[in-house]
Coordinates of C-alpha atoms in Angstrom, one line a residue:
M1 CA -143.0 90.5 -8.4
S2 CA -143.0 92.5 -11.6
W3 CA -143.0 89.4 -13.6
L4 CA -146.2 88.3 -11.9
K5 CA -147.9 91.6 -12.8
E6 CA -146.7 91.2 -16.4
A7 CA -148.1 87.7 -16.5
A8 CA -151.4 89.1 -15.4
G9 CA -151.3 91.8 -18.1
G10 CA -150.2 94.5 -15.8
G11 CA -153.6 94.6 -14.0
P12 CA -155.0 93.0 -10.8
L13 CA -155.0 89.2 -10.6
P14 CA -158.3 87.5 -11.4
P15 CA -160.2 85.9 -8.5
Y16 CA -159.5 82.3 -7.7
V17 CA -162.1 79.9 -9.1
D18 CA -162.4 76.3 -7.7
N19 CA -163.3 74.2 -10.7
S20 CA -163.4 71.0 -8.7
L21 CA -167.2 71.3 -8.2
E22 CA -168.0 72.0 -11.8
G23 CA -170.5 69.4 -13.3
K24 CA -171.2 67.9 -9.8
V25 CA -174.5 67.6 -7.9
P26 CA -175.3 66.7 -4.3
D27 CA -175.2 63.0 -3.4
P28 CA -178.7 62.0 -2.5
R29 CA -177.4 59.4 0.0
I30 CA -174.6 61.2 1.8
P31 CA -175.1 64.8 3.0
N32 CA -172.5 67.4 2.1
R33 CA -171.0 65.2 -0.6
M34 CA -170.9 65.9 -4.3
V35 CA -170.9 63.4 -7.1
A36 CA -170.2 63.9 -10.8
N37 CA -173.2 64.3 -13.1
K38 CA -171.8 61.9 -15.6
P39 CA -173.9 59.5 -17.7
A40 CA -172.9 56.5 -15.5
N41 CA -174.5 58.2 -12.5
R42 CA -177.6 59.6 -14.1
P43 CA -179.8 56.5 -13.7
F44 CA -178.9 56.4 -10.0
L45 CA -179.7 60.1 -9.6
A46 CA -182.9 59.8 -11.5
Y47 CA -184.1 56.9 -9.3
H48 CA -183.4 58.8 -6.1
E49 CA -185.3 61.8 -7.6
Y50 CA -188.2 59.6 -8.4
R51 CA -188.2 58.1 -4.8
E52 CA -188.2 61.6 -3.3
K53 CA -191.3 62.5 -5.4
Q54 CA -193.0 59.3 -4.4
E55 CA -192.3 59.8 -0.7
A56 CA -193.7 63.4 -1.0
L57 CA -196.9 62.1 -2.6
H58 CA -197.3 59.4 0.0
A59 CA -196.7 61.9 2.8
A60 CA -199.4 64.2 1.4
W61 CA -201.8 61.3 1.1
L62 CA -201.2 60.2 4.7
K63 CA -201.9 63.8 5.8
K64 CA -205.2 63.8 3.9
K65 CA -206.1 60.5 5.4
Q66 CA -205.4 61.7 8.9
E67 CA -207.5 64.8 8.4
R68 CA -210.3 62.7 7.1
E69 CA -210.2 60.4 10.1
E70 CA -210.3 63.5 12.4
K71 CA -213.4 64.7 10.6
I72 CA -215.0 61.4 11.0
A73 CA -214.2 61.4 14.7
G74 CA -215.8 64.8 15.0
G75 CA -219.0 63.6 13.3
E76 CA -218.5 65.3 10.0
K77 CA -219.6 63.8 6.7
V78 CA -216.7 63.0 4.4
G79 CA -216.4 61.5 1.0
P80 CA -214.6 58.3 0.0
L81 CA -210.9 58.1 0.7
E82 CA -208.7 58.8 -2.3
R83 CA -206.5 56.0 -3.5
D84 CA -202.8 56.2 -2.5
P85 CA -201.1 57.5 -5.6
T86 CA -198.0 55.5 -4.7
A87 CA -199.7 52.2 -4.1
Q88 CA -198.8 49.3 -6.5
E89 CA -201.7 48.1 -8.6
E90 CA -202.7 44.5 -7.9
V91 CA -202.6 42.0 -10.8
G92 CA -206.3 41.0 -11.4
V93 CA -207.8 38.4 -13.6
L94 CA -207.5 40.7 -16.7
G95 CA -203.8 41.2 -16.0
L96 CA -203.3 37.4 -15.6
L97 CA -205.1 36.7 -18.9
K98 CA -203.0 39.4 -20.6
F99 CA -199.8 37.8 -19.3
I100 CA -200.9 34.3 -20.5
V101 CA -201.8 35.7 -24.0
L102 CA -198.4 37.4 -24.2
L103 CA -196.6 34.3 -23.1
L104 CA -198.4 32.2 -25.7
L105 CA -197.6 34.8 -28.3
F106 CA -194.0 34.8 -27.4
A107 CA -193.9 30.9 -27.4
S108 CA -195.5 30.9 -30.9
L109 CA -193.1 33.4 -32.3
A110 CA -190.2 31.5 -30.8
G111 CA -191.4 28.3 -32.4
K112 CA -191.8 30.0 -35.8
F113 CA -188.2 31.3 -35.5
I114 CA -186.6 28.1 -34.3
T115 CA -188.7 25.3 -36.0
G116 CA -190.5 27.3 -38.7
S117 CA -193.9 26.3 -37.1
Y118 CA -196.0 28.4 -34.7
T119 CA -196.9 25.2 -32.9
W120 CA -193.3 23.8 -32.6
E121 CA -194.2 21.2 -35.3
Y122 CA -196.9 19.8 -33.2
E123 CA -199.9 18.8 -35.4
S124 CA -203.2 18.0 -33.9
K125 CA -206.8 18.9 -34.4
W126 CA -206.5 20.9 -31.2
T127 CA -204.1 23.3 -33.0
R128 CA -206.7 24.1 -35.7
L129 CA -209.2 27.0 -35.4
K130 CA -212.1 24.8 -36.7
T131 CA -211.9 22.6 -33.6
Y132 CA -213.0 25.6 -31.4
W133 CA -214.9 27.5 -34.0
P134 CA -216.6 24.9 -36.3
T135 CA -217.8 26.1 -39.6
N136 CA -220.1 24.7 -42.3
Q137 CA -221.9 22.5 -39.8
R138 CA -225.0 21.2 -41.5
L139 CA -227.8 18.7 -41.2
F140 CA -227.8 15.7 -43.5
S141 CA -230.5 13.2 -44.5
L142 CA -229.3 9.7 -45.3
N143 CA -230.0 10.3 -49.0
L144 CA -227.9 13.5 -49.0
L145 CA -225.1 11.8 -47.1
S146 CA -225.0 9.0 -49.7
E147 CA -223.9 11.6 -52.3
Y148 CA -220.6 12.2 -50.5
D149 CA -219.2 8.7 -51.1
G150 CA -216.0 9.8 -52.8
T151 CA -217.0 8.9 -56.3
T152 CA -217.9 12.5 -57.5
A153 CA -215.0 14.8 -58.5
N154 CA -214.5 18.0 -56.5
R155 CA -216.9 16.7 -53.7
P156 CA -215.6 15.7 -50.3
T157 CA -215.9 12.2 -48.8
Y158 CA -218.1 11.9 -45.7
I159 CA -218.9 9.1 -43.3
A160 CA -221.3 9.1 -40.3
I161 CA -220.9 7.3 -37.0
D162 CA -223.7 7.4 -34.5
G163 CA -225.1 10.5 -36.1
D164 CA -221.9 12.5 -36.4
V165 CA -220.7 13.3 -39.9
Y166 CA -217.0 13.6 -40.6
D167 CA -215.0 14.8 -43.6
V168 CA -212.5 11.9 -44.3
S169 CA -211.3 13.2 -47.7
K170 CA -207.7 13.2 -46.5
G171 CA -207.9 9.4 -45.8
A172 CA -206.9 7.3 -48.8
A173 CA -208.7 4.3 -47.2
Y174 CA -212.1 6.0 -47.7
Q175 CA -211.6 6.7 -51.4
P176 CA -212.7 4.3 -54.2
G177 CA -210.6 1.1 -53.9
G178 CA -209.7 1.8 -50.3
S179 CA -210.4 -0.7 -47.5
Y180 CA -213.0 1.7 -45.8
H181 CA -214.6 3.0 -49.0
I182 CA -217.6 0.8 -48.3
L183 CA -218.5 3.1 -45.4
A184 CA -218.2 6.3 -47.4
G185 CA -221.5 8.1 -47.7
H186 CA -223.1 5.9 -45.0
E187 CA -224.0 5.8 -41.3
G188 CA -222.0 2.8 -40.0
A189 CA -222.3 2.8 -36.2
R190 CA -223.1 -0.9 -36.0
A191 CA -220.4 -1.8 -38.5
F192 CA -217.8 -0.1 -36.5
G193 CA -218.7 -2.2 -33.5
T194 CA -219.2 -5.6 -35.2
G195 CA -216.8 -5.4 -38.1
C196 CA -219.6 -6.3 -40.6
F197 CA -219.0 -3.5 -43.0
K198 CA -221.2 -4.8 -45.8
T199 CA -224.3 -5.7 -43.9
H200 CA -224.2 -3.5 -40.8
R201 CA -224.1 0.0 -42.3
T202 CA -226.8 1.2 -39.9
H203 CA -227.3 3.1 -36.7
D204 CA -229.2 0.1 -35.1
T205 CA -227.1 -0.9 -32.1
R206 CA -229.6 -3.3 -30.6
G207 CA -228.2 -6.7 -29.5
M208 CA -224.6 -5.6 -29.6
S209 CA -222.3 -7.1 -27.0
E210 CA -220.4 -5.0 -24.5
S211 CA -217.1 -5.6 -26.4
E212 CA -218.8 -4.4 -29.6
L213 CA -220.2 -1.3 -27.9
R214 CA -216.7 -0.6 -26.6
S215 CA -215.4 -0.9 -30.1
L216 CA -218.0 1.6 -31.3
A217 CA -217.0 4.0 -28.5
H218 CA -213.3 3.6 -29.5
W219 CA -214.0 4.6 -33.1
K220 CA -216.2 7.5 -32.1
N221 CA -213.3 8.8 -30.0
F222 CA -210.9 8.0 -32.9
Y223 CA -212.7 10.5 -35.2
V224 CA -213.1 13.1 -32.5
E225 CA -209.4 13.1 -31.8
H226 CA -208.1 12.7 -35.4
K227 CA -206.1 15.6 -36.7
D228 CA -207.3 15.3 -40.3
Y229 CA -210.9 14.3 -39.9
V230 CA -213.2 17.3 -39.2
K231 CA -216.8 17.0 -38.0
V232 CA -219.1 18.8 -40.6
G233 CA -222.5 18.1 -39.2
R234 CA -225.2 15.6 -38.1
V235 CA -227.3 13.1 -40.0
V236 CA -231.0 12.8 -39.2
L237 CA -231.5 9.1 -38.3
P238 CA -234.9 7.5 -38.5
P239 CA -236.2 5.8 -35.4
I240 CA -235.6 2.0 -35.0
D241 CA -238.8 -0.1 -34.9
P242 CA -238.5 -2.2 -31.8
A243 CA -240.5 -5.0 -33.5
S244 CA -238.1 -5.2 -36.4
P245 CA -235.5 -8.0 -36.5
I246 CA -232.0 -7.3 -35.2
P247 CA -229.4 -7.3 -38.0
E248 CA -227.8 -10.8 -38.3
H249 CA -224.1 -10.9 -37.5
C250 CA -221.8 -11.6 -40.4
D251 CA -219.8 -14.1 -38.3
P252 CA -221.8 -17.5 -38.4
K253 CA -220.7 -18.4 -34.8
K254 CA -222.0 -15.1 -33.4
A255 CA -225.1 -15.3 -35.6
R256 CA -226.0 -18.7 -34.1
Q257 CA -225.4 -17.5 -30.6
S258 CA -227.8 -14.6 -31.0
D259 CA -230.3 -16.5 -33.2
G260 CA -233.8 -16.1 -31.9
K261 CA -232.6 -14.2 -28.8
K262 CA -233.8 -10.7 -28.6
P263 CA -232.4 -8.8 -25.6
A264 CA -234.7 -6.7 -23.5
R265 CA -234.5 -3.0 -24.2
D266 CA -233.4 -2.4 -20.6
S267 CA -230.4 -4.6 -20.8
V268 CA -229.3 -2.9 -24.0
T269 CA -229.6 0.5 -22.3
E270 CA -227.6 -0.8 -19.3
A271 CA -224.9 -2.0 -21.6
K272 CA -224.6 1.4 -23.3
V273 CA -224.4 3.1 -19.9
S274 CA -221.6 0.8 -18.7
V275 CA -219.7 1.4 -21.9
A276 CA -219.9 5.1 -21.5
T277 CA -218.2 4.9 -18.1
E278 CA -215.4 2.7 -19.2
E279 CA -212.2 3.9 -20.9
T280 CA -212.3 3.6 -24.7
K281 CA -209.9 1.0 -25.8
S282 CA -208.8 -0.1 -29.2
T283 CA -210.1 -3.5 -30.3
A284 CA -207.2 -5.8 -30.7
G285 CA -206.2 -5.4 -34.4
K286 CA -209.8 -5.6 -35.4
H287 CA -210.4 -2.4 -37.5
D288 CA -206.9 -0.8 -37.7
E289 CA -207.0 1.9 -40.4
F290 CA -204.7 1.5 -43.3

């Protein structure tokens, strides 16, 4: 055995060391079992450590709750029960709104990345900030409105329909030479209903038929929904004298039908109410915009 002593340097042999447990930790699931503390196991070990802490906190809270109930049973005054530190927070209205905002933000960024547009190339007045936060809303007189007829450089083109003023500068049909330029700078509620653009540039809607009132309602909705025409204000309209004559229709047949017949004010009011309850429909090819 001399060779063994020589291998050991002539002295006593070192004690035996079991290196099989080096770098290992107890398995949190199985007693008396060790697992390697390698990177692949660390998330698993950290999760079980977190669970143990949560269970300890919950057990401490249950103990405080029991002690509080015992004091209440004994007639002692106690304060409010503390919230369970391990309870999951409920998603309230604020949390739901936050989720919706984040979802819309993600969808917008995805649209910008994929299509180059935050709205996925969808264009509508509802995608513009001015629709929800109108600016430059002003009050016009008929004389002031007439100055915005598209004939002055660097000045927008406006029209009015039933008191609402719209900027139609992006519409070529409203510029000089266009088919609707005759309405630029004017209130034309009656003209939109009857089609008499030259003679009915007025807000007087007395004597209009139900179909003409439906046509007016259609055009009002047309400007409300149009993506390029923005409402910029209201025009102050003078009251209509009930004793004044009703504007004569530009169509001779319709003019003869209504000649000398002045409808009662109640019937006109009833016609307007009935129109408001019907769906706005486009008049068949009557005033299609170019």
